[in-house]
Short mmCIF file of C-alpha atoms in Angstrom, two decimals:
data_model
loop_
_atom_site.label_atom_id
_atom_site.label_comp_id
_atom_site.label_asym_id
_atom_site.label_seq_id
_atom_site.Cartn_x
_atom_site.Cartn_y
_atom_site.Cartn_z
CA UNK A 168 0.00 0.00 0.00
CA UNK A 169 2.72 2.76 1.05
CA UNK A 170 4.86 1.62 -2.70
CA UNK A 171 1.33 2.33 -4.44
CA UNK A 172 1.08 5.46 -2.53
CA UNK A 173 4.95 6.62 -2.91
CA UNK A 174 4.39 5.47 -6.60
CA UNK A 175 1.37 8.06 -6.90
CA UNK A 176 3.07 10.42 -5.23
CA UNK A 177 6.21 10.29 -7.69
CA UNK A 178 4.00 9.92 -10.57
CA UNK A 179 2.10 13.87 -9.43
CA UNK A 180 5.42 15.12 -8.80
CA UNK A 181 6.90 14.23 -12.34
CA UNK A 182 3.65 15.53 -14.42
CA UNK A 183 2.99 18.60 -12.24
CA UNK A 184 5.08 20.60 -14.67
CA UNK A 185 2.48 20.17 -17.26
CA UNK A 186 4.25 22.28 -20.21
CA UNK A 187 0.89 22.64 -22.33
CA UNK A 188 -2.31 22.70 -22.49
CA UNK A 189 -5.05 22.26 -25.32
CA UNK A 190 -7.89 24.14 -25.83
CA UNK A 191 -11.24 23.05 -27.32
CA UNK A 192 -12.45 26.22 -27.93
CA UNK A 193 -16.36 27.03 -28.46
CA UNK A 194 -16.31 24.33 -31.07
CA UNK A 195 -14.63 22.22 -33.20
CA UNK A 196 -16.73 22.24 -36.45
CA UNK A 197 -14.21 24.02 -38.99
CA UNK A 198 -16.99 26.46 -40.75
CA UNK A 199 -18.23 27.56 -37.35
CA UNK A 200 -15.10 28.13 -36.27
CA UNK A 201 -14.46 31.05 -39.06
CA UNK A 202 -18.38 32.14 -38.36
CA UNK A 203 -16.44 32.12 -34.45
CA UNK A 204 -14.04 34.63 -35.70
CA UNK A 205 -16.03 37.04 -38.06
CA UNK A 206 -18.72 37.30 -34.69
CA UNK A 207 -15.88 37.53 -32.01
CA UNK A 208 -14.00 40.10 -34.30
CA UNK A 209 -16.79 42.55 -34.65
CA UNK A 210 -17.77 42.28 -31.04
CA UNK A 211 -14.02 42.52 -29.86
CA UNK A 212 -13.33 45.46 -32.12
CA UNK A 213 -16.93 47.16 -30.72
CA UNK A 214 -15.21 46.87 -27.30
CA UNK A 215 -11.95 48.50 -28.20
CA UNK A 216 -13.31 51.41 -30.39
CA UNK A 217 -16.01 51.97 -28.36
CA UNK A 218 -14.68 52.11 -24.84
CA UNK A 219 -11.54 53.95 -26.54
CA UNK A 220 -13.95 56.42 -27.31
CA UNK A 221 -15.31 56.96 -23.83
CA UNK A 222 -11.83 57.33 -22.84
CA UNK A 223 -10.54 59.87 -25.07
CA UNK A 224 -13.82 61.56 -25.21
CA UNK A 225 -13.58 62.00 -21.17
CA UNK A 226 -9.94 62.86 -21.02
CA UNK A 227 -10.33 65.65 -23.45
CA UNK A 228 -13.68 67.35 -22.40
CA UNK A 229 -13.83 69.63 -19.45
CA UNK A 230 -17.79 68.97 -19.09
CA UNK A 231 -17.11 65.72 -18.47
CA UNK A 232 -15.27 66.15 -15.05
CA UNK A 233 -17.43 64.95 -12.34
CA UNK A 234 -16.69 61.84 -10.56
CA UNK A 235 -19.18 59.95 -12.51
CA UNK A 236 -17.03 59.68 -15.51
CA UNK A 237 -13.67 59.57 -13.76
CA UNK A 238 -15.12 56.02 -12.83
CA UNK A 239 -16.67 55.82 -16.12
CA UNK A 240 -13.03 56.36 -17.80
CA UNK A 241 -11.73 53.49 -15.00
CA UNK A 242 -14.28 50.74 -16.26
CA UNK A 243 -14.01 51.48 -19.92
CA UNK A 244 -10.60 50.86 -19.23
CA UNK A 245 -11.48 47.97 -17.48
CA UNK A 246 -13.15 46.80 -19.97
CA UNK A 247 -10.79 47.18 -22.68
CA UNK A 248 -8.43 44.83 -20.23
CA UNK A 249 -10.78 42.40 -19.26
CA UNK A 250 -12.06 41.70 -22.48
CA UNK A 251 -8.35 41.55 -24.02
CA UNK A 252 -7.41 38.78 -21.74
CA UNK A 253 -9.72 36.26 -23.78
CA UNK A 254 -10.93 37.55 -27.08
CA UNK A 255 -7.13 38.13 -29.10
CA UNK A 256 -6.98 34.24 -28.00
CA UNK A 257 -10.50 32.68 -29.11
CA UNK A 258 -9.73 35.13 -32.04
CA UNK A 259 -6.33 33.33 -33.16
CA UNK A 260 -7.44 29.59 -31.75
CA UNK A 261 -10.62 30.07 -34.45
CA UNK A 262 -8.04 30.12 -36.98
CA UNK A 263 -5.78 27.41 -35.64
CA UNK A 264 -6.16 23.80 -36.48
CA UNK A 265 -4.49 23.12 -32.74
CA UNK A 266 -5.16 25.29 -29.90
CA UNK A 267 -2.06 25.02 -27.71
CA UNK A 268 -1.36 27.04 -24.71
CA UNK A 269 1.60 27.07 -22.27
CA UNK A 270 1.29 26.56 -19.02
CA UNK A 271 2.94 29.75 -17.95
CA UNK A 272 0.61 31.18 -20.69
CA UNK A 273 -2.46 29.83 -18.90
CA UNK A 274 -1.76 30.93 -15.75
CA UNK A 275 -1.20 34.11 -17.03
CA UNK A 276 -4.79 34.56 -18.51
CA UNK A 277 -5.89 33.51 -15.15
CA UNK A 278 -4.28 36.42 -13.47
CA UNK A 279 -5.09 38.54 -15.89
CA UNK A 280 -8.77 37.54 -16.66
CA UNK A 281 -8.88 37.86 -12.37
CA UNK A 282 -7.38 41.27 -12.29
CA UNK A 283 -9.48 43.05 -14.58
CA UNK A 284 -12.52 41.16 -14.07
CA UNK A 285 -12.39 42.43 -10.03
CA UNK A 286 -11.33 45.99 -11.11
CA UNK A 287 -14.61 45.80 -12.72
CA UNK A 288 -16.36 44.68 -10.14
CA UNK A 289 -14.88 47.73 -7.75
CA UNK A 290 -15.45 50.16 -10.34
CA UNK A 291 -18.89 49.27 -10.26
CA UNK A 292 -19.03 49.25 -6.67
CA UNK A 293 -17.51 53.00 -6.50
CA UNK A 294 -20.25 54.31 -9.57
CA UNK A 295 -22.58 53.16 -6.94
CA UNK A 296 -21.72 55.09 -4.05
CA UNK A 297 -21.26 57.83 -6.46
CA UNK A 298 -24.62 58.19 -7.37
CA UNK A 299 -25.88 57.26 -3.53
CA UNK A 300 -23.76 60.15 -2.50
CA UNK A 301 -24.99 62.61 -5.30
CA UNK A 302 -28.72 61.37 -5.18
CA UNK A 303 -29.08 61.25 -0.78
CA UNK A 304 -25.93 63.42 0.29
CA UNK A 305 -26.45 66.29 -2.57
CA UNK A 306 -25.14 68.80 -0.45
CA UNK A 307 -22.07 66.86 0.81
CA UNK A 308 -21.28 65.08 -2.75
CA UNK A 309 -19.05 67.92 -3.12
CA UNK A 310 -16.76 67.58 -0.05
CA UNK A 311 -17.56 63.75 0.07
CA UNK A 312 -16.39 63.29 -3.67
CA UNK A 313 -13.76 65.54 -4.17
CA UNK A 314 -10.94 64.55 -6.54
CA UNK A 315 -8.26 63.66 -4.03
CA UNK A 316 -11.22 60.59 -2.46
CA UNK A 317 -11.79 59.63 -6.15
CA UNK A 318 -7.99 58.78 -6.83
CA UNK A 319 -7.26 56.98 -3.63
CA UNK A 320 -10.79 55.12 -4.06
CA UNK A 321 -9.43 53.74 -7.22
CA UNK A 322 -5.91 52.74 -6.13
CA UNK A 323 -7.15 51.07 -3.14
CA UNK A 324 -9.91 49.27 -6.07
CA UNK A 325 -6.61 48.35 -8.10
CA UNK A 326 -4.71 47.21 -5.04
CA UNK A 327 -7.99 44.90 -3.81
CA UNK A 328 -8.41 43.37 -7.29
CA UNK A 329 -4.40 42.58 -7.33
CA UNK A 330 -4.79 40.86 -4.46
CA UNK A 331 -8.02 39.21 -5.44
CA UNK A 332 -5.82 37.87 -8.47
CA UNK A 333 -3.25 36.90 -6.33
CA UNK A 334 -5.74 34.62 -4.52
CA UNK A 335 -7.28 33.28 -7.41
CA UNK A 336 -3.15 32.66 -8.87
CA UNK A 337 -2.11 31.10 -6.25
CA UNK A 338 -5.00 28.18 -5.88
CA UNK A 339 -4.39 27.65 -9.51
CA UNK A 340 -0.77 27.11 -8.60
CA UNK A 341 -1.29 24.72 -6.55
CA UNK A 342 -3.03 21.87 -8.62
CA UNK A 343 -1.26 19.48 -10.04
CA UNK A 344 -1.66 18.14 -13.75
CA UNK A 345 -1.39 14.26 -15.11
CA UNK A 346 -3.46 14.28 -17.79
CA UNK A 347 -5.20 14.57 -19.94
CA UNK A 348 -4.41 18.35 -20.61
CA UNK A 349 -7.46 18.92 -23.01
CA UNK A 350 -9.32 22.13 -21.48
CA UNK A 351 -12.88 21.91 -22.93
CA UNK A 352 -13.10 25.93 -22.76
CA UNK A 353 -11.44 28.63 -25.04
CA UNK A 354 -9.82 30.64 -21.89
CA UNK A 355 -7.69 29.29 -19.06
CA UNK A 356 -9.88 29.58 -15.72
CA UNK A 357 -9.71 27.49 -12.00
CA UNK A 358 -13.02 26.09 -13.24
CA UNK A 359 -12.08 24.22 -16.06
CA UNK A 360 -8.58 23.99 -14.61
CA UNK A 361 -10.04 22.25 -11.67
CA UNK A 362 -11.52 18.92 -14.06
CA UNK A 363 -7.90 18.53 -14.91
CA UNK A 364 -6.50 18.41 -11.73
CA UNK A 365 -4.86 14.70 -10.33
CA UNK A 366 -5.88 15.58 -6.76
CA UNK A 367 -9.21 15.84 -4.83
CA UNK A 368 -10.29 19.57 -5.57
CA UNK A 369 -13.31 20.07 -3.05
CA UNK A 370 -11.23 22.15 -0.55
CA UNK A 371 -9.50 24.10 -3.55
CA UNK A 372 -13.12 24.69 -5.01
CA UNK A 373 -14.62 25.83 -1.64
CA UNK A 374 -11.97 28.26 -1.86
CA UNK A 375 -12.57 29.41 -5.25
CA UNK A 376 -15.91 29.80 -4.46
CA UNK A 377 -15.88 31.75 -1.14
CA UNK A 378 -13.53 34.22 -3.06
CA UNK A 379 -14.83 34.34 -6.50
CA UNK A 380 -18.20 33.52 -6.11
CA UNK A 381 -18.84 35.50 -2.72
CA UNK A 382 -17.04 38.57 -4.29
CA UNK A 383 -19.85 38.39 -7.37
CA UNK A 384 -22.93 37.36 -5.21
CA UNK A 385 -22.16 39.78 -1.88
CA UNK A 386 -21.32 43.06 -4.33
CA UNK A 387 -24.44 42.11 -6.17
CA UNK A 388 -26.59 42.14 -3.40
CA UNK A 389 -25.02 45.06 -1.97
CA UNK A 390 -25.32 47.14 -5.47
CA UNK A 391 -29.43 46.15 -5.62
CA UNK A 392 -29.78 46.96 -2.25
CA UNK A 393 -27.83 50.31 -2.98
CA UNK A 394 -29.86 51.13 -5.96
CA UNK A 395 -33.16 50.40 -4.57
CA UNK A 396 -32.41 53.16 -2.12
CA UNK A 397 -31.21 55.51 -4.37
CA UNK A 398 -34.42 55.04 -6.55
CA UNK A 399 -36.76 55.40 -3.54
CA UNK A 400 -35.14 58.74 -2.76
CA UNK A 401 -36.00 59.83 -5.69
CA UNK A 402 -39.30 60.34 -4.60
CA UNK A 403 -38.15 63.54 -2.99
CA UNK A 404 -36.99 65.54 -5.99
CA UNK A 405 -38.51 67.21 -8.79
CA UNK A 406 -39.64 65.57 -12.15
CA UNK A 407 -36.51 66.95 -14.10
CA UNK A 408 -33.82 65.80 -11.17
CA UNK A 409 -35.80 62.75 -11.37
CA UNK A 410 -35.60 61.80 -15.27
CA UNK A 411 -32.12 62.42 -15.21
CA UNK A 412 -31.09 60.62 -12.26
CA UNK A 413 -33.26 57.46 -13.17
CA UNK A 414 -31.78 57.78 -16.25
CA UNK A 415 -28.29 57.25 -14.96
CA UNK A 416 -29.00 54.51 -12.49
CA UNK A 417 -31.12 52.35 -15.29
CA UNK A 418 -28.02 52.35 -17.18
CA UNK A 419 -25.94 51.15 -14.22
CA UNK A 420 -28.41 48.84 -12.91
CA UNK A 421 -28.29 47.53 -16.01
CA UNK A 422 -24.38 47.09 -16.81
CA UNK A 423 -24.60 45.31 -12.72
CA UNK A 424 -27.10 42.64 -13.91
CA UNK A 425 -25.75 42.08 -17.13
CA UNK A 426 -21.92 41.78 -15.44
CA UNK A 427 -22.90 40.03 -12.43
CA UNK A 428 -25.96 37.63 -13.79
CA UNK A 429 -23.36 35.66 -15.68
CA UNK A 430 -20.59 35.44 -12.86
CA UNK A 431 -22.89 34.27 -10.30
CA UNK A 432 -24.16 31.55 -12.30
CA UNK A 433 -20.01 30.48 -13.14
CA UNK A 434 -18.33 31.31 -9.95
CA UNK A 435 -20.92 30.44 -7.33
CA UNK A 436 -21.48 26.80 -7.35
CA UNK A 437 -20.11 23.62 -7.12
CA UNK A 438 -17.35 22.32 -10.13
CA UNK A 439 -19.71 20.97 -12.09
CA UNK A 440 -19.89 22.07 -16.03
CA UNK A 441 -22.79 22.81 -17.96
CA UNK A 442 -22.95 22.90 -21.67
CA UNK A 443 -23.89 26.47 -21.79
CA UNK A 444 -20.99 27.42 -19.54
CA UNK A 445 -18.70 28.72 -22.47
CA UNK A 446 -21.57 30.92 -23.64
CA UNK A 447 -22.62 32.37 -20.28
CA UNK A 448 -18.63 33.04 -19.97
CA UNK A 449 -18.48 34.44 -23.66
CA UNK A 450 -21.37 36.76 -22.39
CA UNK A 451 -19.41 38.49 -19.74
CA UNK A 452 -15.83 38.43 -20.87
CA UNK A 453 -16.68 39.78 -24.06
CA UNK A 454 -20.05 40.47 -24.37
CA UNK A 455 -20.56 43.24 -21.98
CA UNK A 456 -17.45 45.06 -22.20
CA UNK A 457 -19.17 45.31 -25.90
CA UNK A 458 -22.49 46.64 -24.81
CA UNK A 459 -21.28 48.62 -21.62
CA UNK A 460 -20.41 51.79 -24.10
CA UNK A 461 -23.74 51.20 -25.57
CA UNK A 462 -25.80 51.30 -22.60
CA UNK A 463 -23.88 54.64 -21.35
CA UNK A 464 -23.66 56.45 -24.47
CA UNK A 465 -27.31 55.47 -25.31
CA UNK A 466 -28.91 56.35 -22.26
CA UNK A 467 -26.48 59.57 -21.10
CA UNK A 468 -27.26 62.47 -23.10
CA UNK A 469 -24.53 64.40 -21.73
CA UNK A 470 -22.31 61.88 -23.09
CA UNK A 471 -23.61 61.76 -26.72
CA UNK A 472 -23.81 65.86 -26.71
CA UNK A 473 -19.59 65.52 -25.83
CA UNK A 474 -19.15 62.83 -28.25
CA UNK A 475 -20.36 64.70 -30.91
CA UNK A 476 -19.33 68.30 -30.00
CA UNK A 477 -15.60 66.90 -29.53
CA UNK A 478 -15.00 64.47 -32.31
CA UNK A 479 -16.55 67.12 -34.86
CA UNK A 480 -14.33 69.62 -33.78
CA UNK A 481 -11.42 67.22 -34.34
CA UNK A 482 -12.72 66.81 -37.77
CA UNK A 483 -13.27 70.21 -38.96
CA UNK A 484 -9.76 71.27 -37.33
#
């Protein structure tokens, strides 16, 4: 019993430095995988001209300097990231007869698809309390939200999500690999990851969850609870204050249910996979960093007077 055991043992040791991994991607059928491609390319380039033009357009206008869009510049950004750390590869693996990763590679996009994904999540926490402050606290949203609180609120929302990737890193870091290495996903995540792993994974997975899955279900609780106030207070202003500010919070509301619906369902729950899993994960990672400068510019009229006023200027001059 103890030589089976010492045998195991070796056997874990020697294949723990898996050097690759393969990726089945969304599918395997040749002509969807181009239709993959043409999709994913239009929705990926969306995200990048789109929340580029959020960020330039805030940056350069002077009407657009109240903490609302400072945050607003901060998740386009984050979306930009977030949605980077998946799409370039589906992109190139749609294309590729054999989608092989690294192992250092993988555990990159793990980091990285951590990192960005939680600076959303904090970002969307801080819009929040920017528009409970504005909407309850209007005569303190001044002193409350002054620039100087705006900046450190976002470093200490960087710092959190580092360490929240950090976490996530170092569970992944800890599994060990013996095959097969076929990852039926087209990103590297601990959920997948975890099917792989040569070890019992039920302590590694209550882990997971009570970071990952707590982080997504607690914030979203917190942000409906938050924005239910906020629209009940509304009952106290006028029918012009009103409009606007339901305005605004529809648009956030929605971005929260269309981020966090998703990531509940993925992160929350036993590792078990569904067959819809890769499109519920397609719908967040690249999906609504797509249709999060949509749903601001759409709904924000302030935003789509800037737009216009700017970029027109920058094509007449």
């Amino acid at each position: 019993m103890s030589h089976i055991l010492l045998v195991t043992t070796e056997t874990m040791h020697q294949n723990k430095s898996v050097t690759e991994f393969i990726m089945l991607g969304l599918t395997q059928d040749p002509v969807k995988q181009k239709m993959v491609f043409i999709i994913f390319l239009v929705f990926y380039s969306g995200t990048v001209v789109g929340n580029l033009l959020i960020i330039v357009t805030i940056k350069f206008s002077r009407s657009l300097g109240s903490p609302m869009y400072f945050f607003l510049f901060y998740l386009s950004l984050s979306d930009i990231c977030f949605s980077t750390t998946t799409a370039p590869r589906l992109l190139a693996d749609a294309l590729s007869a054999k989608k092989v990763i690294s192992y250092n590679e993988c555990m990159t996009q793990v980091f990285a698809l951590h990192l960005f994904g939680a600076m959303e999540i904090f970002v969307l926490i801080l819009m929040a309390v920017d528009r409970y402050v504005a909407i309850c606290k209007p005569l303190r949203y001044p002193v409350i939200m002054r620039r100087q609180v705006c900046i450190i609120l976002i470093i200490l929302a960087w710092i959190g999500s580092f360490i929240h990737s950090i976490t996530q890193i170092s569970l992944a870091l800890k599994l060990p690999f013996c095959g097969p290495n076929l990852i039926d996903h087209y990103c590297c995540d601990l959920q997948p990851l975890l099917e792989l792993a040569c070890m019992d994974t039920y302590v590694i997975n209550l882990q997971f969850v009570a970071n990952s899955g707590a982080l997504c279900s607690t914030t979203f609780f917190l942000l409906m609870i938050s924005y239910f106030v906020i629209l009940h207070s509304l009952r106290n202003h006028n029918a012009k204050a009103r409009k606007k500010a339901l305005s605004t919070c529809t648009s956030h509301i929605t971005v929260v249910i269309l981020f966090f619906g998703p990531g509940i369902f993925i992160y929350s729950r036993p590792p078990t996979t569904f067959p819809v899993d890769k499109l519920v994960a397609v719908f967040y990672t690249i999906g609504t960093p797509f249709l999060n400068p949509l749903i601001y510019t759409l709904r924000n009229a302030e935003v789509k007077n800037t737009v216009r006023k700017l970029w027109s200027v920058n094509i007449i001059s």
